[in-house]
Amino acid sequence: MKLKRFLLRYYPPGIILEYEKGGCLRTKSIDLLDLTPETSPDELLAEIQQSEPLVTESRADQVKQLIVRLQQKQGQQDHHRFCFFKELKAHILPLTNVAFDKSGSRFITGSYDRTCRVWDTASGSELHTLEGHRNVVYAIAFNNPYGDKIATGSFDKTAKLWCAETGKCFHTFRGHTAEIVCLAFNPQSTLVATGSMDASAKLWDVETGGEVATLTGHTAEVLSLCFNTVGNQLVTGSFDHTVSIWDVASGRRVHTLIGHSGEISNVHFNWDCSLIVTGSMDKTCKLWEAVSGECVATLTGHKEEVLDVCFDLSGQLVATASADGTARVFSVNTHQCLVTLEGHDGEISKICFSPPGSRVLTASSDRTARLWDARSGVCLQVLEGHTDEIFSCVFNYEGDTIITGSKDNTCRIWY
């Protein structure tokens, strides 16, 4: 086993070890979720060396420098105010989704016009149009952290794998019998998972393009899915009111999470893979233990459907977006609602934390996106200019760029 290099991960804080074993390049992450600006770098280094044999004495100084850099990043105050940079007439028909690559230098848009487009963030110029689907391109993703491949899922019942650099189509994944509405790469970028209106999810081999497994058991549409950060489990949410946890290696269902009384709108693992959050049309959000499948909390307070949910990257907070026009931030530990974000004039369909976790971004049918302080609930900024409903909003990895996507057929870049 030979250590090749260290990579720094800012959010959540950690160090990625890239090493060679048996001629193959592998990665292992050292999570530093408890790191604060007050942590002693020397003491932390000693702990890391004790538990990680790859960090030898000759590498100790390098690791200490990375710890100090992470602490400096944490010490920076998040006072950034976003300014409108550019509006892109992205598609001739409405957009469906927007996604960044990890560096934030490129982003992709899916559309009802049957295409996915690749854009350069800095200039706002189009790099590629990915053509070939015969119906709406609904689900899109980069294979982050690598960023060299793109997956698209369509209402034409197929998914496609593309080269992000050239726009060439590598594979078409055929096998679903209804529209594909969600997809994701596993963290190793060896598999693509797709969820469909045919009530199944499928796993596909990125290298060969072949079907690896069909995950059956839901009795209605699979609307959301998510790999955990290790890549050994996949969670799926369905219109049948249930959530399933699957073992990726065997394709076997490990747990069925029963408790919601309405359709599942979204599902997510937290960073350390211990918890799953689910949002539902029953107006609640639930937290579940990934290992046991037990429900540990039901987060209530919304008056209408919960349309989106997410963890912050530390896994300490959950944010919910609702058709009642409000969003909420809950404590994962106490299950209490910490703040209610009020100000939108229409339903909120999308919510996400900034990478440092200090801000919350919401997208609404009132044609605005809003930026909020996650602790105080104060609205810091209203992002205006779209002429129709905003259904997508996303931060880049550094948290200094936002893309909003709207039914007005445009997306806007904010720096």
Coordinates of C-alpha atoms in Angstrom, one line a residue:
M1 CA 0.0 0.0 0.0
K2 CA 1.6 3.2 -1.2
L3 CA 0.3 6.7 -0.4
K4 CA 0.3 8.9 -3.4
R5 CA -1.1 12.3 -2.2
F6 CA -3.4 14.2 0.2
L7 CA -6.4 16.2 -0.9
L8 CA -8.1 18.8 1.1
R9 CA -11.9 18.7 1.6
Y10 CA -13.4 21.9 3.0
Y11 CA -17.0 20.9 3.5
P12 CA -17.4 19.0 5.6
P13 CA -13.8 19.4 6.8
G14 CA -11.5 16.5 6.1
I15 CA -8.5 15.1 4.3
I16 CA -8.7 12.6 1.5
L17 CA -5.9 10.1 1.2
E18 CA -5.1 8.8 -2.4
Y19 CA -3.2 5.6 -2.3
E20 CA -2.2 2.7 -4.5
K21 CA -3.0 -0.9 -3.6
G22 CA -2.6 -3.8 -5.9
G23 CA -1.9 -1.5 -8.8
C24 CA -5.3 0.3 -8.3
L25 CA -5.7 3.9 -7.1
R26 CA -8.0 4.1 -4.1
T27 CA -9.2 6.8 -1.7
K28 CA -9.9 7.0 2.0
S29 CA -11.2 10.0 3.9
I30 CA -10.3 11.2 7.3
D31 CA -13.4 13.2 8.5
L32 CA -12.7 16.1 10.8
L33 CA -16.2 17.0 11.7
D34 CA -15.2 18.1 15.2
L35 CA -12.5 20.4 14.0
T36 CA -12.8 24.0 15.3
P37 CA -10.4 27.0 15.0
E38 CA -9.5 26.3 18.7
T39 CA -8.4 22.6 18.0
S40 CA -4.7 21.9 18.7
P41 CA -3.2 20.8 15.3
D42 CA -0.5 18.8 17.1
E43 CA -2.9 16.9 19.3
L44 CA -5.2 16.2 16.3
L45 CA -2.2 15.1 14.2
A46 CA -1.2 12.6 16.9
E47 CA -4.8 11.2 17.0
I48 CA -4.8 10.8 13.2
Q49 CA -1.3 9.1 13.2
Q50 CA -2.5 6.7 15.9
S51 CA -5.6 5.6 13.9
E52 CA -4.2 5.9 10.3
P53 CA -1.1 3.9 9.4
L54 CA -0.8 5.7 6.0
V55 CA 0.1 8.9 7.8
T56 CA 3.7 8.2 8.5
E57 CA 6.2 10.5 10.3
S58 CA 7.5 11.7 6.9
R59 CA 4.0 12.9 6.0
A60 CA 3.2 14.4 9.4
D61 CA 4.2 18.0 8.6
Q62 CA 2.1 17.9 5.4
V63 CA -1.0 16.8 7.3
K64 CA -0.5 19.4 10.0
Q65 CA -0.4 22.1 7.3
L66 CA -3.7 20.8 5.9
I67 CA -5.3 21.0 9.3
V68 CA -4.1 24.6 9.7
R69 CA -5.5 25.5 6.3
L70 CA -8.9 24.0 7.2
Q71 CA -8.9 26.0 10.5
Q72 CA -8.2 29.2 8.6
K73 CA -11.1 28.4 6.2
Q74 CA -13.4 27.9 9.2
G75 CA -12.3 31.2 10.7
Q76 CA -13.4 33.1 7.6
Q77 CA -16.8 34.9 8.2
D78 CA -19.5 34.2 5.6
H79 CA -20.5 37.8 4.8
H80 CA -20.6 37.3 1.0
R81 CA -23.4 39.1 -0.7
F82 CA -24.4 37.7 -4.1
C83 CA -24.7 39.9 -7.1
F84 CA -26.5 39.0 -10.3
F85 CA -23.9 38.1 -13.0
K86 CA -25.7 36.7 -16.0
E87 CA -29.0 35.4 -17.4
L88 CA -28.7 32.5 -19.8
K89 CA -31.5 31.8 -22.2
A90 CA -30.7 28.2 -21.6
H91 CA -33.4 26.3 -23.5
I92 CA -36.3 26.9 -25.8
L93 CA -38.6 25.0 -23.3
P94 CA -38.7 25.1 -19.5
L95 CA -35.7 23.8 -17.5
T96 CA -36.0 20.7 -15.2
N97 CA -32.8 20.7 -13.2
V98 CA -29.5 22.4 -12.6
A99 CA -26.3 20.8 -11.3
F100 CA -22.6 22.0 -10.7
D101 CA -19.5 20.0 -11.1
K102 CA -17.4 19.9 -7.9
S103 CA -15.1 22.8 -8.9
G104 CA -18.0 25.0 -9.8
S105 CA -16.4 25.8 -13.2
R106 CA -19.1 24.1 -15.1
F107 CA -22.8 23.4 -14.7
I108 CA -25.5 21.5 -16.5
T109 CA -29.2 22.1 -17.3
G110 CA -31.9 19.7 -18.2
S111 CA -34.9 20.7 -20.2
Y112 CA -38.3 19.8 -21.7
D113 CA -36.6 20.5 -25.1
R114 CA -35.0 16.9 -24.8
T115 CA -31.5 18.2 -24.3
C116 CA -28.9 18.7 -21.5
R117 CA -26.5 21.6 -21.9
V118 CA -23.1 22.1 -20.4
W119 CA -22.1 25.6 -19.5
D120 CA -18.9 27.4 -18.5
T121 CA -19.7 29.2 -15.2
A122 CA -17.2 32.0 -15.5
S123 CA -18.3 33.2 -18.9
G124 CA -21.8 31.9 -19.1
S125 CA -21.0 30.3 -22.5
E126 CA -22.4 27.0 -23.7
L127 CA -19.8 24.3 -24.0
H128 CA -21.9 21.3 -25.3
T129 CA -25.4 20.3 -26.1
L130 CA -26.1 16.7 -25.2
E131 CA -28.6 15.5 -27.8
G132 CA -30.1 12.1 -28.2
H133 CA -33.0 11.7 -25.8
R134 CA -36.5 11.5 -27.4
N135 CA -38.4 13.1 -24.5
V136 CA -37.9 15.4 -21.5
V137 CA -34.5 15.3 -19.9
Y138 CA -35.6 15.4 -16.3
A139 CA -32.7 14.1 -14.1
I140 CA -29.1 15.2 -14.5
A141 CA -25.8 14.7 -12.6
F142 CA -22.1 15.1 -12.8
N143 CA -19.9 12.2 -11.4
N144 CA -18.5 14.4 -8.6
P145 CA -15.8 14.7 -7.4
Y146 CA -14.3 13.7 -10.7
G147 CA -16.5 15.7 -13.0
D148 CA -15.5 13.9 -16.2
K149 CA -18.9 12.2 -16.8
I150 CA -22.5 13.3 -16.9
A151 CA -25.6 11.2 -16.5
T152 CA -29.1 12.1 -17.9
G153 CA -32.4 10.5 -17.2
S154 CA -35.4 11.0 -19.5
F155 CA -39.1 10.6 -19.9
D156 CA -38.1 8.4 -22.9
K157 CA -37.5 5.6 -20.3
T158 CA -33.7 5.7 -20.9
A159 CA -30.7 7.2 -19.2
K160 CA -27.5 8.1 -20.9
L161 CA -23.8 8.5 -19.9
W162 CA -21.8 11.3 -21.5
C163 CA -18.2 12.5 -21.6
A164 CA -18.2 15.9 -19.9
E165 CA -15.2 17.1 -21.9
T166 CA -16.4 16.2 -25.4
G167 CA -20.1 15.7 -25.1
K168 CA -19.8 12.2 -26.6
C169 CA -22.4 9.7 -25.5
F170 CA -20.7 6.6 -23.9
H171 CA -23.8 4.5 -23.1
T172 CA -27.6 4.4 -23.3
F173 CA -29.1 2.5 -20.3
R174 CA -32.3 0.7 -21.5
G175 CA -34.5 -1.4 -19.3
H176 CA -37.0 0.8 -17.5
T177 CA -40.6 0.6 -18.7
A178 CA -41.6 4.2 -17.7
E179 CA -40.1 7.7 -17.3
I180 CA -36.8 8.0 -15.4
V181 CA -37.2 10.8 -12.8
C182 CA -34.1 10.6 -10.6
L183 CA -30.6 9.4 -10.8
A184 CA -27.2 9.5 -9.0
F185 CA -23.6 8.3 -9.4
N186 CA -22.1 6.3 -6.5
P187 CA -19.1 8.1 -4.8
Q188 CA -16.6 5.9 -6.7
S189 CA -18.2 6.8 -10.0
T190 CA -18.5 3.1 -11.0
L191 CA -22.3 2.9 -10.9
V192 CA -25.3 5.0 -11.9
A193 CA -28.6 4.5 -10.0
T194 CA -31.9 5.4 -11.7
G195 CA -35.4 5.7 -10.3
S196 CA -38.5 5.4 -12.5
M197 CA -42.2 5.8 -12.6
D198 CA -42.3 2.0 -13.2
A199 CA -41.8 1.6 -9.4
S200 CA -38.2 0.2 -9.7
A201 CA -34.7 1.5 -9.4
K202 CA -31.8 0.1 -11.4
L203 CA -28.0 0.0 -11.0
W204 CA -25.9 0.4 -14.1
D205 CA -22.2 -0.2 -14.7
V206 CA -20.4 3.0 -15.8
E207 CA -17.6 1.1 -17.6
T208 CA -19.6 -1.4 -19.6
G209 CA -23.0 0.2 -19.7
G210 CA -24.6 -3.0 -18.5
E211 CA -27.4 -3.4 -16.0
V212 CA -26.0 -4.5 -12.6
A213 CA -29.3 -4.9 -10.7
T214 CA -33.0 -4.1 -10.6
L215 CA -34.2 -3.1 -7.2
T216 CA -37.9 -4.1 -7.0
G217 CA -40.2 -3.9 -4.0
H218 CA -41.9 -0.5 -4.3
T219 CA -45.5 -0.5 -5.4
A220 CA -45.5 3.0 -6.9
E221 CA -43.2 5.5 -8.6
V222 CA -39.7 5.9 -7.3
L223 CA -39.3 9.7 -7.1
S224 CA -36.0 10.1 -5.2
L225 CA -32.8 8.2 -4.4
C226 CA -29.4 8.8 -2.8
F227 CA -26.2 6.8 -2.2
N228 CA -24.5 7.1 1.1
T229 CA -21.0 8.6 1.1
V230 CA -19.4 5.2 1.3
G231 CA -21.4 3.9 -1.6
N232 CA -22.4 0.6 0.0
Q233 CA -26.1 1.6 0.5
L234 CA -28.8 3.3 -1.6
V235 CA -32.0 4.8 -0.3
T236 CA -35.1 5.2 -2.4
G237 CA -38.3 7.1 -1.7
S238 CA -41.6 6.3 -3.4
F239 CA -45.2 7.4 -4.0
D240 CA -46.2 4.3 -2.1
H241 CA -45.4 6.2 1.1
T242 CA -42.4 4.0 1.9
V243 CA -38.6 4.3 1.8
S244 CA -36.3 1.4 1.1
I245 CA -32.6 0.9 2.0
W246 CA -30.7 -1.3 -0.4
D247 CA -27.4 -3.1 -0.1
V248 CA -25.6 -2.0 -3.3
A249 CA -23.3 -5.1 -3.6
S250 CA -26.1 -7.6 -3.5
G251 CA -29.1 -5.5 -4.7
R252 CA -31.0 -6.8 -1.7
R253 CA -33.5 -4.6 0.3
V254 CA -32.1 -4.2 3.8
H255 CA -35.0 -2.2 5.4
T256 CA -38.4 -0.8 4.4
L257 CA -39.1 2.4 6.3
I258 CA -42.8 2.6 7.1
G259 CA -44.4 5.5 8.9
H260 CA -45.2 8.3 6.4
S261 CA -48.9 8.6 5.4
G262 CA -48.2 10.4 2.1
E263 CA -46.0 10.3 -0.9
I264 CA -42.2 10.7 -0.3
S265 CA -40.8 13.9 -1.9
N266 CA -37.1 13.4 -1.1
V267 CA -34.6 11.3 0.7
H268 CA -31.0 11.9 1.9
F269 CA -28.2 10.2 3.9
N270 CA -26.2 12.4 6.3
W271 CA -22.4 12.6 5.8
D272 CA -21.4 9.8 8.2
C273 CA -24.1 7.4 6.8
S274 CA -25.8 7.0 10.2
L275 CA -29.1 8.8 9.5
I276 CA -31.6 9.2 6.7
V277 CA -34.0 12.2 6.3
T278 CA -37.3 11.9 4.4
G279 CA -39.8 14.5 3.4
S280 CA -43.4 13.7 2.6
M281 CA -46.7 15.0 1.3
D282 CA -48.1 14.1 4.8
K283 CA -46.6 17.5 5.9
T284 CA -43.9 15.9 8.0
C285 CA -40.2 15.0 7.8
K286 CA -38.7 12.0 9.5
L287 CA -35.3 10.9 10.7
W288 CA -34.4 7.2 10.5
E289 CA -31.4 5.2 11.7
A290 CA -29.7 3.7 8.7
V291 CA -28.5 0.6 10.5
S292 CA -31.7 -0.4 12.2
G293 CA -34.3 1.2 9.9
E294 CA -35.9 2.7 13.1
C295 CA -37.6 6.1 13.0
V296 CA -35.9 8.3 15.6
A297 CA -38.0 11.5 15.1
T298 CA -40.9 13.0 13.3
L299 CA -40.3 16.7 12.6
T300 CA -43.6 18.6 12.4
G301 CA -44.9 22.1 12.1
H302 CA -45.6 22.6 8.4
K303 CA -49.2 23.2 7.4
E304 CA -48.9 21.8 3.8
E305 CA -46.8 19.2 2.0
V306 CA -43.0 19.0 2.6
L307 CA -41.6 19.3 -0.9
D308 CA -37.8 19.1 -0.1
V309 CA -35.5 18.2 2.7
C310 CA -31.7 18.3 3.2
F311 CA -29.0 17.9 5.8
D312 CA -26.2 20.4 6.3
L313 CA -22.8 18.8 5.6
S314 CA -22.0 18.4 9.3
G315 CA -25.2 16.4 9.7
Q316 CA -26.2 18.6 12.7
L317 CA -29.1 20.4 11.0
V318 CA -32.0 19.5 8.7
A319 CA -33.9 22.0 6.5
T320 CA -37.4 21.5 5.2
A321 CA -39.2 23.3 2.4
S322 CA -43.0 23.3 2.2
A323 CA -46.0 24.1 0.0
D324 CA -47.1 26.4 2.9
G325 CA -44.5 29.0 1.7
T326 CA -42.2 28.5 4.7
A327 CA -39.0 26.6 5.4
R328 CA -37.7 25.3 8.7
V329 CA -34.4 24.4 10.2
F330 CA -34.4 21.6 12.8
S331 CA -31.7 20.3 15.2
V332 CA -30.8 16.7 14.4
N333 CA -29.8 16.1 18.0
T334 CA -32.8 17.6 19.8
H335 CA -35.4 17.4 17.0
Q336 CA -36.5 20.9 17.8
C337 CA -37.4 23.5 15.2
L338 CA -34.7 26.1 15.6
V339 CA -36.0 28.7 13.1
T340 CA -38.9 29.2 10.7
L341 CA -38.0 31.0 7.5
E342 CA -40.9 33.2 6.5
G343 CA -41.2 35.7 3.6
H344 CA -41.9 33.8 0.4
D345 CA -45.3 34.4 -1.2
G346 CA -45.6 31.0 -2.7
E347 CA -44.6 27.3 -2.2
I348 CA -41.0 26.5 -1.7
S349 CA -39.9 23.6 -3.9
K350 CA -36.2 23.5 -3.2
I351 CA -33.9 24.1 -0.3
C352 CA -30.2 23.7 0.4
F353 CA -27.5 24.7 2.9
S354 CA -24.4 26.7 1.9
P355 CA -21.3 24.4 2.1
P356 CA -20.2 26.0 5.4
G357 CA -23.8 25.5 6.7
S358 CA -24.3 29.1 7.9
R359 CA -26.8 29.9 5.2
V360 CA -29.9 28.4 3.7
L361 CA -31.0 28.9 0.1
T362 CA -34.7 28.5 -1.0
A363 CA -36.4 28.6 -4.4
S364 CA -40.1 29.5 -4.7
S365 CA -43.0 29.7 -7.0
D366 CA -43.1 33.5 -6.1
R367 CA -40.3 33.9 -8.7
T368 CA -37.6 34.6 -6.2
A369 CA -34.9 32.7 -4.4
R370 CA -33.9 33.8 -0.9
L371 CA -30.8 33.5 1.2
W372 CA -31.3 33.1 5.0
D373 CA -29.2 33.0 8.1
A374 CA -29.5 29.3 9.3
R375 CA -29.2 30.2 13.0
S376 CA -31.3 33.4 13.3
G377 CA -33.8 32.8 10.5
V378 CA -33.2 36.3 9.1
C379 CA -33.6 36.8 5.4
L380 CA -30.2 38.1 4.2
Q381 CA -31.0 38.6 0.5
V382 CA -33.7 38.2 -2.1
L383 CA -32.6 37.0 -5.5
E384 CA -35.0 38.6 -8.0
G385 CA -35.3 38.8 -11.8
H386 CA -36.9 35.6 -12.9
T387 CA -40.3 36.0 -14.5
D388 CA -41.7 32.6 -13.6
E389 CA -41.5 30.0 -10.8
I390 CA -38.0 29.1 -9.6
F391 CA -37.7 25.3 -9.1
S392 CA -34.0 24.8 -8.8
C393 CA -31.2 26.5 -6.8
V394 CA -27.8 25.2 -6.1
F395 CA -24.4 26.4 -4.5
N396 CA -21.1 25.5 -5.9
Y397 CA -18.7 23.6 -3.7
E398 CA -17.0 26.7 -2.3
G399 CA -20.3 28.4 -1.6
D400 CA -19.5 31.6 -3.6
T401 CA -21.6 31.0 -6.6
I402 CA -25.4 30.2 -7.0
I403 CA -27.3 29.1 -10.0
T404 CA -31.1 29.5 -10.1
G405 CA -33.3 27.7 -12.7
S406 CA -36.8 28.8 -13.6
K407 CA -39.8 27.9 -15.7
D408 CA -39.1 31.1 -17.6
N409 CA -36.6 29.0 -19.6
T410 CA -33.6 30.8 -18.1
C411 CA -31.1 30.2 -15.4
R412 CA -29.2 33.0 -13.6
I413 CA -25.7 33.0 -12.3
W414 CA -25.0 34.9 -9.0
Y415 CA -21.6 35.6 -7.7

